[in-house]
PDB file of C-alpha atoms in Angstrom:
ATOM      1  CA  MET A   1     -29.544  -1.251  -0.952  1.00 66.00           C
ATOM      2  CA  PRO A   2     -25.936  -0.521  -1.341  1.00 86.00           C
ATOM      3  CA  LEU A   3     -23.999  -2.136  -4.158  1.00 91.00           C
ATOM      4  CA  ARG A   4     -20.635  -3.297  -3.012  1.00 96.00           C
ATOM      5  CA  ASN A   5     -17.791  -4.538  -5.451  1.00 98.00           C
ATOM      6  CA  LYS A   6     -14.539  -6.411  -5.573  1.00 98.00           C
ATOM      7  CA  LEU A   7     -13.521  -4.777  -8.873  1.00 98.00           C
ATOM      8  CA  LYS A   8     -10.207  -3.288  -7.549  1.00 98.00           C
ATOM      9  CA  GLU A   9      -9.021  -6.938  -6.491  1.00 98.00           C
ATOM     10  CA  TYR A  10     -10.114  -8.410  -9.858  1.00 98.00           C
ATOM     11  CA  ARG A  11      -8.450  -5.810 -11.666  1.00 98.00           C
ATOM     12  CA  ALA A  12      -5.197  -6.003  -9.661  1.00 97.00           C
ATOM     13  CA  ALA A  13      -5.209  -9.767 -10.339  1.00 97.00           C
ATOM     14  CA  LEU A  14      -5.192  -9.022 -14.045  1.00 97.00           C
ATOM     15  CA  GLY A  15      -2.159  -6.870 -13.433  1.00 98.00           C
ATOM     16  CA  VAL A  16      -3.824  -3.801 -15.167  1.00 98.00           C
ATOM     17  CA  ASN A  17      -4.286  -0.204 -14.113  1.00 98.00           C
ATOM     18  CA  GLN A  18      -7.626   1.654 -14.154  1.00 98.00           C
ATOM     19  CA  GLN A  19      -6.822   3.227 -17.501  1.00 98.00           C
ATOM     20  CA  GLN A  20      -5.945   0.087 -19.082  1.00 98.00           C
ATOM     21  CA  PHE A  21      -8.984  -1.695 -17.655  1.00 98.00           C
ATOM     22  CA  GLY A  22     -11.279   1.281 -18.754  1.00 98.00           C
ATOM     23  CA  ALA A  23      -9.844   0.645 -22.379  1.00 98.00           C
ATOM     24  CA  LEU A  24     -10.557  -3.178 -22.087  1.00 98.00           C
ATOM     25  CA  VAL A  25     -14.117  -2.629 -21.200  1.00 98.00           C
ATOM     26  CA  GLY A  26     -14.967   0.381 -23.206  1.00 98.00           C
ATOM     27  CA  THR A  27     -15.244   3.061 -20.416  1.00 98.00           C
ATOM     28  CA  SER A  28     -12.982   5.687 -18.947  1.00 98.00           C
ATOM     29  CA  ARG A  29     -10.442   5.535 -16.068  1.00 98.00           C
ATOM     30  CA  GLN A  30     -12.706   7.857 -14.060  1.00 98.00           C
ATOM     31  CA  THR A  31     -15.570   5.489 -14.387  1.00 98.00           C
ATOM     32  CA  VAL A  32     -13.596   2.570 -13.264  1.00 98.00           C
ATOM     33  CA  SER A  33     -12.478   4.652 -10.285  1.00 98.00           C
ATOM     34  CA  GLN A  34     -15.989   5.595  -9.560  1.00 98.00           C
ATOM     35  CA  ILE A  35     -17.053   1.952  -9.512  1.00 98.00           C
ATOM     36  CA  GLU A  36     -14.260   0.975  -7.379  1.00 98.00           C
ATOM     37  CA  ARG A  37     -15.062   3.559  -4.825  1.00 96.00           C
ATOM     38  CA  GLY A  38     -18.744   2.589  -4.835  1.00 94.00           C
ATOM     39  CA  ASP A  39     -19.661   6.180  -6.150  1.00 95.00           C
ATOM     40  CA  TYR A  40     -21.186   4.749  -9.461  1.00 96.00           C
ATOM     41  CA  SER A  41     -23.189   1.625 -10.140  1.00 95.00           C
ATOM     42  CA  PRO A  42     -22.528   0.446 -13.881  1.00 97.00           C
ATOM     43  CA  SER A  43     -25.109  -0.433 -16.311  1.00 97.00           C
ATOM     44  CA  VAL A  44     -26.071  -4.072 -16.787  1.00 97.00           C
ATOM     45  CA  THR A  45     -24.010  -3.892 -20.203  1.00 98.00           C
ATOM     46  CA  LEU A  46     -20.992  -2.567 -18.464  1.00 98.00           C
ATOM     47  CA  ALA A  47     -21.229  -4.934 -15.517  1.00 98.00           C
ATOM     48  CA  LEU A  48     -21.373  -7.793 -18.014  1.00 98.00           C
ATOM     49  CA  LYS A  49     -18.444  -6.345 -19.858  1.00 98.00           C
ATOM     50  CA  ILE A  50     -16.478  -6.085 -16.604  1.00 98.00           C
ATOM     51  CA  ALA A  51     -17.278  -9.732 -15.535  1.00 98.00           C
ATOM     52  CA  LYS A  52     -16.161 -11.019 -18.754  1.00 98.00           C
ATOM     53  CA  ALA A  53     -12.894  -9.096 -18.816  1.00 98.00           C
ATOM     54  CA  CYS A  54     -12.229 -10.661 -15.160  1.00 98.00           C
ATOM     55  CA  GLY A  55     -13.264 -14.211 -16.373  1.00 98.00           C
ATOM     56  CA  CYS A  56     -15.957 -14.530 -13.769  1.00 98.00           C
ATOM     57  CA  ALA A  57     -19.681 -13.974 -13.095  1.00 98.00           C
ATOM     58  CA  VAL A  58     -21.203 -10.469 -12.357  1.00 98.00           C
ATOM     59  CA  GLU A  59     -22.193 -11.782  -8.834  1.00 97.00           C
ATOM     60  CA  ASP A  60     -18.661 -12.486  -8.170  1.00 98.00           C
ATOM     61  CA  ILE A  61     -17.630  -8.822  -8.430  1.00 98.00           C
ATOM     62  CA  PHE A  62     -20.893  -7.008  -7.608  1.00 97.00           C
ATOM     63  CA  ILE A  63     -22.663  -7.687  -4.188  1.00 96.00           C
ATOM     64  CA  LEU A  64     -26.060  -6.315  -3.520  1.00 92.00           C
ATOM     65  CA  GLU A  65     -26.052  -5.704   0.113  1.00 87.00           C
ATOM     66  CA  GLU A  66     -29.626  -6.228   1.370  1.00 82.00           C
ATOM     67  CA  THR A  67     -30.832  -4.461   4.495  1.00 72.00           C
ATOM     68  CA  ASP A  68     -32.950  -6.256   6.972  1.00 65.00           C
ATOM     69  CA  HIS A  69     -36.488  -4.788   7.033  1.00 62.00           C
ATOM     70  CA  GLY A  70     -37.808  -7.387   9.475  1.00 53.00           C
ATOM     71  CA  THR A  71     -39.249  -6.645  12.750  1.00 47.00           C
ATOM     72  CA  LYS A  72     -37.282  -5.380  15.763  1.00 51.00           C
ATOM     73  CA  GLU A  73     -36.578  -7.854  18.460  1.00 46.00           C
TER      74      GLU A  73
END
């Protein structure tokens, strides 16, 4: 199940770059970039720090794309 995110939009709304946001949540610019691209899924702790910094719930930023495993029609 792919994990999508809206981190770039939330970070832009805060008016900070990736380096500044990384410092805000205790991670690197590279990690912020990887999360935004969908190449890295953050730990629960980091996801909570990101949501707190953005002033929203984790679910507002991170979206779990559930695949349909139902029967074929």
